[in-house]
Short mmCIF file of C-alpha atoms and ligand atoms in Angstrom, two decimals:
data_model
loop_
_atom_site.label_atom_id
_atom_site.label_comp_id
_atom_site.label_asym_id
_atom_site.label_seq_id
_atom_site.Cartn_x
_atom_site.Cartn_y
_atom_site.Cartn_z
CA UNK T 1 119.88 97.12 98.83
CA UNK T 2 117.07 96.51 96.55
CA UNK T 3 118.57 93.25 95.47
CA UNK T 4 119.80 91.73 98.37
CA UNK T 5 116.04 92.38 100.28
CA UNK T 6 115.21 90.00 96.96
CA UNK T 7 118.11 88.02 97.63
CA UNK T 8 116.55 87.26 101.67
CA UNK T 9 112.87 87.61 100.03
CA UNK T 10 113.62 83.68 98.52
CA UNK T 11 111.30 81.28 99.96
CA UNK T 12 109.37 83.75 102.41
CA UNK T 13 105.74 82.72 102.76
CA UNK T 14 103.19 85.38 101.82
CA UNK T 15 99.54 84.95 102.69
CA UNK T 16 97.48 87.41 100.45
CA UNK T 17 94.36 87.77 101.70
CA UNK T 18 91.88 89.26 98.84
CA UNK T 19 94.43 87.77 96.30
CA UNK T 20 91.75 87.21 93.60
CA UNK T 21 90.67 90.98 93.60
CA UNK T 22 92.07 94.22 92.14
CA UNK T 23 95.20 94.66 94.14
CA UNK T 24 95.48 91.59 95.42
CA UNK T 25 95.58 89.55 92.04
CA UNK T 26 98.48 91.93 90.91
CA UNK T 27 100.43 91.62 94.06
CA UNK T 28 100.18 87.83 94.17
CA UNK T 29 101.68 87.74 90.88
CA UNK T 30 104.28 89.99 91.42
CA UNK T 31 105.13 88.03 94.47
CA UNK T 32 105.42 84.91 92.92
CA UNK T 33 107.49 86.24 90.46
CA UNK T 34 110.15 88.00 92.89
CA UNK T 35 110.53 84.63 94.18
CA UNK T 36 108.01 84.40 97.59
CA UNK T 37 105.99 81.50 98.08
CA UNK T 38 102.37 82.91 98.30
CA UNK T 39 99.28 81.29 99.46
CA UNK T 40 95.93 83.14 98.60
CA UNK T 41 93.14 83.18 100.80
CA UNK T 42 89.71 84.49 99.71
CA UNK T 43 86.09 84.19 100.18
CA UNK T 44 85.10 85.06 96.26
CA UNK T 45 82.72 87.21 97.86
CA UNK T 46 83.45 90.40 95.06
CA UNK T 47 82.65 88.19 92.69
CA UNK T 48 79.08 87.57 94.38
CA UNK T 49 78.63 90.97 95.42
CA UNK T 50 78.96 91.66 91.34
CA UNK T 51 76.34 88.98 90.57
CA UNK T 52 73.57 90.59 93.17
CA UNK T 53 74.12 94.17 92.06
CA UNK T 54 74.14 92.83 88.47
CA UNK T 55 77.74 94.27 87.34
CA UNK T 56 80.48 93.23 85.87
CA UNK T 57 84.08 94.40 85.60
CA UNK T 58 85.35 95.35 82.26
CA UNK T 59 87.57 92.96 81.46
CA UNK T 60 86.71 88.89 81.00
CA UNK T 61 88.77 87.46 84.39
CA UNK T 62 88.63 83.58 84.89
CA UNK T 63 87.93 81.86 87.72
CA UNK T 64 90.63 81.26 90.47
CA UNK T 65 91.38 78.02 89.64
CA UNK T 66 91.88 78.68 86.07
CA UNK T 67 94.17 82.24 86.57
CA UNK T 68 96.18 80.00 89.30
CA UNK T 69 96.59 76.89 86.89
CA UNK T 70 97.71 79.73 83.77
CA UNK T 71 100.06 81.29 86.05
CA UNK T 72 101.90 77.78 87.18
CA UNK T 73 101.78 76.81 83.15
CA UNK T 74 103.28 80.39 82.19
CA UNK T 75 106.03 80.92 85.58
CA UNK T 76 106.99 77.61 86.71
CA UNK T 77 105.51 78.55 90.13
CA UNK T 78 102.94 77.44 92.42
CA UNK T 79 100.23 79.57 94.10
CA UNK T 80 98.03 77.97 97.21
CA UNK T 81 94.69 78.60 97.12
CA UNK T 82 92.72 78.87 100.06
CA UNK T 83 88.99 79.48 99.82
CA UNK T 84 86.94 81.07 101.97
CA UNK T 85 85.71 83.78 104.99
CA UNK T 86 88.37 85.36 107.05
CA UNK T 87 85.74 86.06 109.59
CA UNK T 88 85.21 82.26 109.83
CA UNK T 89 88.19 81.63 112.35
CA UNK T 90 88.39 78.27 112.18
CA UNK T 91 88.88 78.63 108.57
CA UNK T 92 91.60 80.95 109.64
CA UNK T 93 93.30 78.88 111.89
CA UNK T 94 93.72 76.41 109.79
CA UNK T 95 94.65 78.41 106.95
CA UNK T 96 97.55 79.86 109.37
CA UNK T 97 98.50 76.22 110.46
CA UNK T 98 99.11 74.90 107.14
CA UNK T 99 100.93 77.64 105.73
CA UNK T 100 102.51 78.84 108.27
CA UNK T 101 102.73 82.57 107.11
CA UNK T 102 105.99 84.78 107.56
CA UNK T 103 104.15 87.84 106.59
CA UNK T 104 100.47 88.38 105.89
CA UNK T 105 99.28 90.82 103.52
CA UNK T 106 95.30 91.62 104.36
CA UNK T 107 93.52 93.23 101.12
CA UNK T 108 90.25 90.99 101.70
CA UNK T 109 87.95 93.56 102.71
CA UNK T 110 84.25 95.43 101.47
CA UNK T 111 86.23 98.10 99.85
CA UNK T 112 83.38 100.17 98.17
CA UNK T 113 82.34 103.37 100.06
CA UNK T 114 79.04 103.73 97.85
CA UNK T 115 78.12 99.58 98.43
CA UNK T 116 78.70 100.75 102.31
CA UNK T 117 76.06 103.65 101.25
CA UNK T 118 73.29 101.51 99.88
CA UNK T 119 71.42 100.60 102.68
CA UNK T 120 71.61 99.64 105.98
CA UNK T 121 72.19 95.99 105.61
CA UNK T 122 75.44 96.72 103.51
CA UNK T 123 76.89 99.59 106.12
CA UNK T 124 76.86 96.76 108.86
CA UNK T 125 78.41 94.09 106.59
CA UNK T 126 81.32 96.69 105.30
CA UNK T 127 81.66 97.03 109.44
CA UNK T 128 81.28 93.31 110.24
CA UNK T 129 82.93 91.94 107.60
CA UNK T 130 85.98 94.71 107.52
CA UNK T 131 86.94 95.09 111.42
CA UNK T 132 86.02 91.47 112.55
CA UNK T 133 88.37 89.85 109.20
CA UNK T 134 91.23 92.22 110.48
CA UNK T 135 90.30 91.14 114.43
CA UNK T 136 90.49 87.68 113.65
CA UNK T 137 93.68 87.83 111.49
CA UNK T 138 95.02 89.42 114.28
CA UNK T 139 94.13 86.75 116.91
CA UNK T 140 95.67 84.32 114.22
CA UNK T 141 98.78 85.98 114.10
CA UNK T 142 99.13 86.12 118.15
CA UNK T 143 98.11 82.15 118.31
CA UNK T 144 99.86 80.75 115.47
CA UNK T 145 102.83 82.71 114.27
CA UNK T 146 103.44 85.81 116.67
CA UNK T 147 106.62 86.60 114.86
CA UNK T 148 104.50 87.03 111.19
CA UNK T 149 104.88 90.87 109.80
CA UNK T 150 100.80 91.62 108.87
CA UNK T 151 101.19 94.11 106.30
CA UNK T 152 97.43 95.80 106.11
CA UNK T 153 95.70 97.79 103.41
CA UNK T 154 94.48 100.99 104.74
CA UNK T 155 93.27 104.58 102.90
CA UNK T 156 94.22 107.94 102.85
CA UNK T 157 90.83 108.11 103.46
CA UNK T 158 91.30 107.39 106.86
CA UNK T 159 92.36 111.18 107.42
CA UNK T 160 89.53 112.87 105.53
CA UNK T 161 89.99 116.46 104.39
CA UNK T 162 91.69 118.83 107.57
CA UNK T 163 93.13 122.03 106.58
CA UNK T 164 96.59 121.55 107.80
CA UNK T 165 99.35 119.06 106.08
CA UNK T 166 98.38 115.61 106.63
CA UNK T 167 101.28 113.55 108.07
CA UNK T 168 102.49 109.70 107.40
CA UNK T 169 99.87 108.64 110.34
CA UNK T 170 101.04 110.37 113.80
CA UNK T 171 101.30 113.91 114.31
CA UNK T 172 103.62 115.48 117.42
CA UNK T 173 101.05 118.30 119.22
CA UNK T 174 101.97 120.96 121.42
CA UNK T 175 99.08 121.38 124.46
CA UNK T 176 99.24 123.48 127.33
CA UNK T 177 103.11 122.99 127.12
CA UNK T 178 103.78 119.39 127.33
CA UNK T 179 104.71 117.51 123.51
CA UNK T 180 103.21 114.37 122.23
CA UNK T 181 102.96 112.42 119.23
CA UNK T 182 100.23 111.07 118.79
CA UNK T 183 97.84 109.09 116.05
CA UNK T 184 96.55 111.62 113.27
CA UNK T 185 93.26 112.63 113.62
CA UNK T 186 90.53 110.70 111.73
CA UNK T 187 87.96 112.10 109.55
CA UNK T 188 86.26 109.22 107.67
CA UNK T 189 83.38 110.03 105.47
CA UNK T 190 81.69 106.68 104.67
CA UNK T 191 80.99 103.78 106.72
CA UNK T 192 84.03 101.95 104.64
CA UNK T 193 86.28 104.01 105.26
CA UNK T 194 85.33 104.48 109.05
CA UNK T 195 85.93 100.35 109.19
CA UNK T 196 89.65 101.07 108.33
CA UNK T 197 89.72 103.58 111.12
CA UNK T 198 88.43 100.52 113.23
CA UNK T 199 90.74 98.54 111.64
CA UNK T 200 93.62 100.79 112.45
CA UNK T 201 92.71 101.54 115.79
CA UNK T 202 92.53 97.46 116.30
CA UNK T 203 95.93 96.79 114.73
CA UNK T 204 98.06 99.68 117.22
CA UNK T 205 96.23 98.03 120.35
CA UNK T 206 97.79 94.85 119.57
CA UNK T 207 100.57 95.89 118.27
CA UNK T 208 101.43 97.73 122.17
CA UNK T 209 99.48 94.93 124.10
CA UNK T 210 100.86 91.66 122.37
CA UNK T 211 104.26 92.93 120.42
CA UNK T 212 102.64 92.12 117.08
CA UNK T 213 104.14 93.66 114.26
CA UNK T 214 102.46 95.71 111.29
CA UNK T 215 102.55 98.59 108.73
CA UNK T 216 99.24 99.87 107.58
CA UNK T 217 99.41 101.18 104.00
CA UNK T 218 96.93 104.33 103.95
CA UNK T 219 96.50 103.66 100.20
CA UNK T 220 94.89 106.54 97.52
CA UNK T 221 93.11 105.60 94.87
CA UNK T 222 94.60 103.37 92.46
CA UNK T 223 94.65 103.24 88.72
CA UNK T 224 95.49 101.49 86.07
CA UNK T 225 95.42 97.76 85.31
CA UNK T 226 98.42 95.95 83.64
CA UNK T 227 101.19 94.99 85.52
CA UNK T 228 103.73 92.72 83.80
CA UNK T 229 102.78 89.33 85.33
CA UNK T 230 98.91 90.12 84.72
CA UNK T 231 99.99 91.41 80.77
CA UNK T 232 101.45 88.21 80.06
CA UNK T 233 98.11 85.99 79.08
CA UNK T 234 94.80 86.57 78.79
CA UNK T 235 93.96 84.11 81.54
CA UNK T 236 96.25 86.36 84.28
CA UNK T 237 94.18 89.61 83.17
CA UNK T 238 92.98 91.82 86.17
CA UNK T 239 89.34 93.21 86.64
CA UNK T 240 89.05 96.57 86.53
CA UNK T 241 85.79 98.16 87.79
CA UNK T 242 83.94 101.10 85.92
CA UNK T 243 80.36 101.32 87.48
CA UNK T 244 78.93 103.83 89.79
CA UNK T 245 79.44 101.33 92.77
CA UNK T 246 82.76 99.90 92.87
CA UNK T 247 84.33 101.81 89.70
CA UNK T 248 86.90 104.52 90.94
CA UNK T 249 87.72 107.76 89.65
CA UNK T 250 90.24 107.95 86.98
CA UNK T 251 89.42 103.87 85.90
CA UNK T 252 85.77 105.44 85.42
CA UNK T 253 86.90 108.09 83.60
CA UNK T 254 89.11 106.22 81.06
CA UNK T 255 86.15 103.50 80.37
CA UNK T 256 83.83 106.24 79.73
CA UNK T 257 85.67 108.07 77.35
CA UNK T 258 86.39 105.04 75.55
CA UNK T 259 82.66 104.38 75.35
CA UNK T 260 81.66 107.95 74.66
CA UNK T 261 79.92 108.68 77.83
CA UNK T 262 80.15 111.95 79.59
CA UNK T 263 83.26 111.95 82.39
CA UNK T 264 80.93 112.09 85.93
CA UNK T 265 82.76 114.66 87.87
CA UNK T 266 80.72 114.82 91.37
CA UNK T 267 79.99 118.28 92.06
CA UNK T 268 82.45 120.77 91.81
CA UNK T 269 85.11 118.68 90.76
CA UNK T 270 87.98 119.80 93.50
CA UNK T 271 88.02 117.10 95.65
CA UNK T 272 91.29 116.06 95.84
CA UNK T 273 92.96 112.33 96.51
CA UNK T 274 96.36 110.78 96.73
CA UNK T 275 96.64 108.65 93.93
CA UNK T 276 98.82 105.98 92.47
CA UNK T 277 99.88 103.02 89.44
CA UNK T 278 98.37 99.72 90.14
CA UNK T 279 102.17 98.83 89.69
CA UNK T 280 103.57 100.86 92.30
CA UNK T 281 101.03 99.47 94.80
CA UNK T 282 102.61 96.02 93.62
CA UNK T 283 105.82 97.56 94.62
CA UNK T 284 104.79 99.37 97.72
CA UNK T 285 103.78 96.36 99.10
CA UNK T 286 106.63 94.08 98.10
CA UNK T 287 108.57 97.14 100.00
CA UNK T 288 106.74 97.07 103.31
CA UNK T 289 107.41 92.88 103.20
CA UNK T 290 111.41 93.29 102.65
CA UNK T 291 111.67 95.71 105.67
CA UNK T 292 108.95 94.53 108.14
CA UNK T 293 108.25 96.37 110.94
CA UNK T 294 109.56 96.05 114.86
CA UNK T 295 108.05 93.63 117.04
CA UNK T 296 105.35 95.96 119.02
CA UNK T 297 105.79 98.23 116.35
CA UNK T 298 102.53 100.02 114.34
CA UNK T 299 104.34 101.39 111.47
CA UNK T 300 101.69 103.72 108.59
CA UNK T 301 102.98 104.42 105.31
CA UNK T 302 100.69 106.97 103.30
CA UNK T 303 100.87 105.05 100.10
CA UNK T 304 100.75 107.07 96.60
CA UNK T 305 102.48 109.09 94.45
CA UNK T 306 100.72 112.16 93.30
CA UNK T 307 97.98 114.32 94.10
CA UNK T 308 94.82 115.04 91.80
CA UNK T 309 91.32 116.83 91.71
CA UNK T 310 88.41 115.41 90.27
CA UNK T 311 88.84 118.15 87.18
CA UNK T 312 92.60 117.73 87.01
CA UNK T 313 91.42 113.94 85.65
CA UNK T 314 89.38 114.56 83.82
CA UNK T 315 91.34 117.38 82.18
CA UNK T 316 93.83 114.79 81.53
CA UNK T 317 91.36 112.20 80.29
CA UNK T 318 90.31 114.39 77.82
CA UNK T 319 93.44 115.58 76.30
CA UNK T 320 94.54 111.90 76.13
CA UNK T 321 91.23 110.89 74.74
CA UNK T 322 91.21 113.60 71.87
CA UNK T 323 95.03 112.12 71.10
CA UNK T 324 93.00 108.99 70.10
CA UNK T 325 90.27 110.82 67.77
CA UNK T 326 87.77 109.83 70.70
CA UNK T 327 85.44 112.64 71.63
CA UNK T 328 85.41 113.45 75.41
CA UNK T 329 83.52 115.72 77.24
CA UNK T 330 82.93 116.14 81.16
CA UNK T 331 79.66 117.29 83.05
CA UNK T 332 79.08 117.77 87.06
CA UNK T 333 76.87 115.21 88.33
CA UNK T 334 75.24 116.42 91.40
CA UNK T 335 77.28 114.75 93.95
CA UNK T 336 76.06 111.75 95.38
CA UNK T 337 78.66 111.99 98.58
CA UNK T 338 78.70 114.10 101.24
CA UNK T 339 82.21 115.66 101.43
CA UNK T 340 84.24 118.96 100.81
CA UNK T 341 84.33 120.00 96.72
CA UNK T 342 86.84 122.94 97.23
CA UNK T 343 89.65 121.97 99.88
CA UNK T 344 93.11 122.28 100.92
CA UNK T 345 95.17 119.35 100.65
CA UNK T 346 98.92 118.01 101.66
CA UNK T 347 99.44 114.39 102.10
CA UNK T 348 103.13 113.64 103.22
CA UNK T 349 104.44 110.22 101.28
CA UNK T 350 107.96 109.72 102.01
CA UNK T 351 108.61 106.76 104.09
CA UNK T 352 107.95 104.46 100.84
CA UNK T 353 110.50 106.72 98.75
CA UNK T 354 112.78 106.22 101.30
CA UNK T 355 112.45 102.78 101.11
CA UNK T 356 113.48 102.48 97.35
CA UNK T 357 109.54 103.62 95.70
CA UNK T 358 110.56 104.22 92.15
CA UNK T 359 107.10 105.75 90.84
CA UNK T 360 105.61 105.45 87.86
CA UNK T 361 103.63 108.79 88.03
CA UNK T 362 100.43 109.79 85.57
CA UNK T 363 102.07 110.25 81.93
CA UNK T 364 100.02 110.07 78.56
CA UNK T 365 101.84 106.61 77.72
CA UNK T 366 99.53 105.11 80.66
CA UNK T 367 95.82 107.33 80.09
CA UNK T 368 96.62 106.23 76.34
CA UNK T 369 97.29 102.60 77.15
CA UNK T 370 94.39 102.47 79.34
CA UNK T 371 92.17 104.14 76.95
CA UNK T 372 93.28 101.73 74.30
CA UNK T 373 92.37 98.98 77.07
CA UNK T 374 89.06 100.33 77.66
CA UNK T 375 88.23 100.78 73.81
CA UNK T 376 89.07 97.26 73.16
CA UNK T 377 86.80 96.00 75.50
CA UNK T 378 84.09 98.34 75.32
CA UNK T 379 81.21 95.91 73.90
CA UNK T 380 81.51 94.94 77.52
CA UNK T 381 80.26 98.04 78.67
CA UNK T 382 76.78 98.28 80.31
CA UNK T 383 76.09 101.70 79.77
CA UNK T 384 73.21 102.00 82.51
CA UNK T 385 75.72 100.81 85.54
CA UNK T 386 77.88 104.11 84.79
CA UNK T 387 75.88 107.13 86.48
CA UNK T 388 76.30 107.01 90.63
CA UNK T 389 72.94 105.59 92.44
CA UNK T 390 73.68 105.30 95.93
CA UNK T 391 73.24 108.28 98.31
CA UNK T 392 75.33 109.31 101.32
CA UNK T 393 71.93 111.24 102.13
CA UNK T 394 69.27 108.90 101.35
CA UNK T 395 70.55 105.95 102.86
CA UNK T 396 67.94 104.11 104.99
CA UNK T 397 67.23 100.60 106.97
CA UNK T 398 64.75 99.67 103.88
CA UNK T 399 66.57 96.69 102.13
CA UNK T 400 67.29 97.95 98.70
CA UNK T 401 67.05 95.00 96.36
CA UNK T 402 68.49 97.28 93.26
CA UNK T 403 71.57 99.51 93.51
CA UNK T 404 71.54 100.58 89.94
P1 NAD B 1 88.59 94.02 95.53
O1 NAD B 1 87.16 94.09 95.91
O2 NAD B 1 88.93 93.93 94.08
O3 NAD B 1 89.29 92.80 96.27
C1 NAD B 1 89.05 92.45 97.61
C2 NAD B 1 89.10 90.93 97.72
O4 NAD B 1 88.91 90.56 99.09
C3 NAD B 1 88.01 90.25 96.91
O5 NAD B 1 88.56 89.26 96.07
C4 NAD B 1 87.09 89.66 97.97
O6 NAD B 1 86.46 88.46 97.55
C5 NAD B 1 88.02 89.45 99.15
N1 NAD B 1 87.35 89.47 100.47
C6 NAD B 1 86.53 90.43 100.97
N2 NAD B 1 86.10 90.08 102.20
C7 NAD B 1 86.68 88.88 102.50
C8 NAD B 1 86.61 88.01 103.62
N3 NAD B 1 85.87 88.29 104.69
N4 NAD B 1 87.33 86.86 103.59
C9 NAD B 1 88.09 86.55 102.51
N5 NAD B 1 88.18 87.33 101.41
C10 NAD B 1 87.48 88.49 101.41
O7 NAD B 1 89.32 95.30 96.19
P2 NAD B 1 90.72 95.99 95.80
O8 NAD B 1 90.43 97.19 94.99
O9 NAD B 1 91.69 94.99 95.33
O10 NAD B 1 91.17 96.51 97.23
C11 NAD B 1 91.98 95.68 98.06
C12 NAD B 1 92.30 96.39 99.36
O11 NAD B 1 93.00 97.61 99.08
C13 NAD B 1 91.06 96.78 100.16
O12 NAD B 1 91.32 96.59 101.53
C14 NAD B 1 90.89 98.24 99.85
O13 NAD B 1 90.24 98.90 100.90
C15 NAD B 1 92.32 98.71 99.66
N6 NAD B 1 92.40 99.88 98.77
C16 NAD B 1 91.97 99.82 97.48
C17 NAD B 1 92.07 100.93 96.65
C18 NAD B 1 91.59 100.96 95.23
O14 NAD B 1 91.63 102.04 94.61
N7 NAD B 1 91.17 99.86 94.65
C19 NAD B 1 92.63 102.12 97.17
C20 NAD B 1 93.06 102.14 98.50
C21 NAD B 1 92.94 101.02 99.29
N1 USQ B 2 84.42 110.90 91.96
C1 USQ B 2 83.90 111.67 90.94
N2 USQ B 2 83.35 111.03 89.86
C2 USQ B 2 83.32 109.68 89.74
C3 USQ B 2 83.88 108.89 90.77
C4 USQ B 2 84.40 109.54 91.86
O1 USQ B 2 83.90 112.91 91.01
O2 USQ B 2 82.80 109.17 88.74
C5 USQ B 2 85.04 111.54 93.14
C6 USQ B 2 84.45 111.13 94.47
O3 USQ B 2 83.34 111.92 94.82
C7 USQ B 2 85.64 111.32 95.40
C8 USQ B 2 86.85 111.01 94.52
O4 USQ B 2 86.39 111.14 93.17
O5 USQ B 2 85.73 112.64 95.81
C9 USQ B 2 87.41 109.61 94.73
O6 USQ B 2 86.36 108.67 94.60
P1 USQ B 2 86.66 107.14 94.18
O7 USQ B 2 85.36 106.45 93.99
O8 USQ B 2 87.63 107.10 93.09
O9 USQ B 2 87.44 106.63 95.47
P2 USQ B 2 86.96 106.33 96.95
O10 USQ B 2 85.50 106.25 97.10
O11 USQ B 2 87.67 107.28 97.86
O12 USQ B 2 87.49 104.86 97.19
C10 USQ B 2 88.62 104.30 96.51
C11 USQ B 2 88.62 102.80 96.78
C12 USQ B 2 88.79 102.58 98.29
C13 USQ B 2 90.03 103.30 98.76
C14 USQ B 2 90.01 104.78 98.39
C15 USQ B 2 91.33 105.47 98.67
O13 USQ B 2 87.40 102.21 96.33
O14 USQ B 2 88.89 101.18 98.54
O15 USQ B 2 90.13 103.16 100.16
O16 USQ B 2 89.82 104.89 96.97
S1 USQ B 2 91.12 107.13 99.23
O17 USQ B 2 90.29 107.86 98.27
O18 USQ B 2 92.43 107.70 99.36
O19 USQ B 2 90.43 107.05 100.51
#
C-alpha cells in the first residue's frame, strides 16, 4: 500500500539530477517532504542558457543556495547540493561516492526542442550534453552502486505521431508467423527529442548487458506550477517558462492571456500531446521510486493523464480567461515545426494508474489559478520573447548569436 511504500521510502537516498529546474525543483521538494534523503546535482546550466538567449522565466526564483537554505528553515530537512556537469565524470564519480545513491532520478538534460532547432551548435550540445549525461550516469551506476534503481525522464515524444494506438513502450508484432515484442517504434521530430531516443536505446543495452535497473518515464507535456512544498514561501517558488523557446503549450497559453497577447496556436491547431499536472509528475515519480524496477529490467511508463489538441487549450484558456473579465483571443501562427497538424492519436497510460496515480486532471480551479498566477506576475512579462523564432526548416551551421 500507498503508505507502507512511504513507510520503506524513510531514509532512501535520492539523487535528483536537474533538481533546480522545472520538474526537478518540485520533485526534490516533494521528496524531502515524504521523508527521502535527496541530494541535488546540477550544472545551473538553464539558468545560463536563459542569460545568453536573454529570457527569463515568469516567476522571481532564487538561487540554489537560497531555495535550499528556505526549504531547511521552513521543513526541518536537509537537501545536498551538488554543483556541476554530469558529463564531467569525475564530477560524477564523486558525486556517486559521497552519496551513495539508492535510486537516481535523471531530469538534467537540454530539454527544449526549439533551443535544439536554433542552429547547429545547439543540435550537437542537446545530443552531447543529453546522451553522454545519461551514458555516464549509467557507467556510475555500474561502478559505484550497481544495485541503484535510475529512474529516467523520457517523452511521449519519443513515439512521434503513428496511426495506430501507441503502447506503454514495447509493442508484440506478428511477422511472417513468428510473435515478438519488441521496443515501439520511434518517430522523433527534433533533435531533443531524438537524444531521448538515444537515451532510451542506451539505458535497455545496459539494462540486458550489465543487470542495471531502470524505468524511463515517456513524460507529455507538463503544466502548471504550484505544488504544495513550492506554494509554501516565496523563496521555494518554481520557474515557469512562457517564451517561444523553452515556454510550453498550455504554460504559454495561460501567461499570454494574462498579458493580453494573442494564444499562438502553430498551424492548424490539432496536434495532439499527452499531457499532465506538474503535481502528478511529482507523484509519478515518487511512484516509479517505491516500486523500482527488476535487476536487468528496462521498465517505460507513458507518463500523463489526458490527451489535448493545440485548439482544445486554447478553447479552454479562453473560457477560463473570460471567467476572469480578461479578454482572450487565439490566432494560427504559421508553424514553426515540422510535424503532423491533423492526426490520430492513442497513447496507452496505465501502468502508473496501476501503481496508485491519483490524477489531478485539467479543471477550471487549475487554468483559473494559473491565470491568477500569471496575472500577478505579468509586469514580468517581456512581450517580444512570446512569438516562436526558431525554425525546424531554416536551421543552419551559421552560429546564431540571437534566438529571439
Ligand atoms: P529544466 O530545463 O527546467 O531543468 C533541467 C535541469 O537540468 C536544469 O536545472 C539544468 O541546469 C540541469 N542540467 C541540464 N544539463 C545538465 C548537465 N549536463 N549536468 C547537470 N545538470 C544539467 O527542464 P524540466 O522542464 O524540468 O525538464 C526536466 C526533465 O523532464 C527533462 O529531461 C525533460 O526532457 C523532461 N520532460 C519535461 C517536460 C516538460 O513539459 N517540462 C515534459 C516531458 C519531459
Ligand atoms: N504549440 C503551439 N503553440 C505554442 C507552443 C506549442 O501550437 O505556443 C504546439 C507545438 O507545435 C506542439 C505542441 O504544441 O505541437 C507541444 O509543444 P510544446 O512546446 O508544449 O512541447 P514540446 O516541444 O513537445 O516539448 C515539451 C517539453 C519537452 C518534453 C515534451 C513532452 O519542452 O521537454 O519532452 O514537452 S512531449 O510533447 O510529449 O514530447
Amino acid at each position: 500500500t500507498r503508505a507502507e511504500s512511504e513507510e520503506s521510502a524513510k531514509g532512501k537516498k535520492i539523487m535528483v539530477i536537474g533538481g533546480d529546474g522545472y520538474c526537478g525543483w518540485a520533485t526534490a521538494l516533494h521528496l524531502s517532504k515524504q521523508g527521502y534523503q535527496v541530494a541535488i546535482v546540477d550544472s545551473l546550466v538553464r539558468r545560463l542558457f536563459d542569460q545568453q538567449l536573454g529570457i527569463d522565466t515568469l516567476t522571481p526564483i532564487v538561487s540554489i543556495q537560497k531555495r535550499i537554505k528556505r526549504w531547511n528553515q521552513i521543513s526541518g530537512k536537509q537537501l545536498d547540493l551538488l554543483v556541476g556537469d554530469i558529463c564531467d565524470f569525475d564530477f560524477l564519480a564523486e558525486a556517486f561516492k559521497s552519496f551513495e545513491p539508492e535510486a537516481v532520478v535523471h531530469f538534467g538534460e537540454q530539454r527544449s526542442a526549439p533551443y535544439s532547432m536554433i542552429d547547429r551548435g545547439r543540435a550537437v550540445y542537446t545530443q552531447h550534453n543529453n546522451v553522454i549525461g545519461t551514458l555516464n550516469v549509467l557507467f556510475a551506476i555500474k561502478e559505484f552502486s550497481p544495485e541503484c534503481h535510475l529512474v529516467k525522464l523520457g517523452t511521449m515524444g519519443e513515439y512521434g505521431t503513428p496511426n495506430i494506438d501507441i503502447e506503454e513502450g514495447y509493442i508484440t508484432i506478428n511477422h511472417n508467423g513468428r510473435t515478438d515484442t519488441l521496443p515501439y517504434p520511434k518517430q522523433a521530430s527534433s533533435f531533443y527529442h531524438l537524444s531521448k531516443v538515444h537515451d532510451s536505446h542506451n539505458i535497455a543495452f545496459t539494462c540486458k548487458a550489465w543487470g542495471l535497473r531502470a524505468t524511463d518515464l515517456n513524460q507529455g507535456v507538463v503544466y502548471g506550477v504550484m505544488t504544495p512544498e513550492t506554494a509554501m514561501h516565496e523563496e521555494l517558488i518554481n520557474r515557469l517558462d512562457y517564451d517561444g523557446v523553452f515556454g510550453t503549450a498550455l504554460n504559454r497559453f495561460c501567461v499570454q492571456a494574462a498579458v493580453g497577447h494573442p494564444l499562438t496556436v502553430y498551424g492548424k491547431g490539432g496536434q495532439t500531446r499527452g499531457y499532465l499536472d506538474i503535481r502528478d509528475t511529482v507523484q509519478c515519480v515518487e511512484l516509479a521510486i517505491a516500486n523500482p524496477a527488476n535487476r536487468g529490467e528496462f521498465r517505460v511508463f507513458n507518463q500523463f493523464t489526458e490527451q489535448f489538441s493545440v485548439n482544445d487549450l486554447a478553447k479552454a484558456v479562453t473560457k477560463a480567461g473570460e471567467k476572469l473579465g480578461l479578454e482572450v483571443r487565439a490566432i494560427s501562427v504559421p508553424n514553426p515545426r515540422v510535424e503532423a497538424e491533423e492526426h490520430y492519436y492513442n497513447a496507452k497510460h496505465t501502468k502508473l494508474t496501476e501503481l496508485g496515480l491519483q490524477p489531478h486532471f485539467l479543471s477550471d480551479g487549475l487554468l483559473d489559478s494559473l491565470l491568477n498566477f500569471a496575472m500577478k506576475y505579468s509586469d514580468r512579462v517581456d512581450m517580444a520573447r512570446i512569438m516562436p523564432a526558431v525554425s525546424w526548416k531554416k536551421i543552419g551551421v551559421k552560429p546564431r548569436t540571437d534566438a529571439s
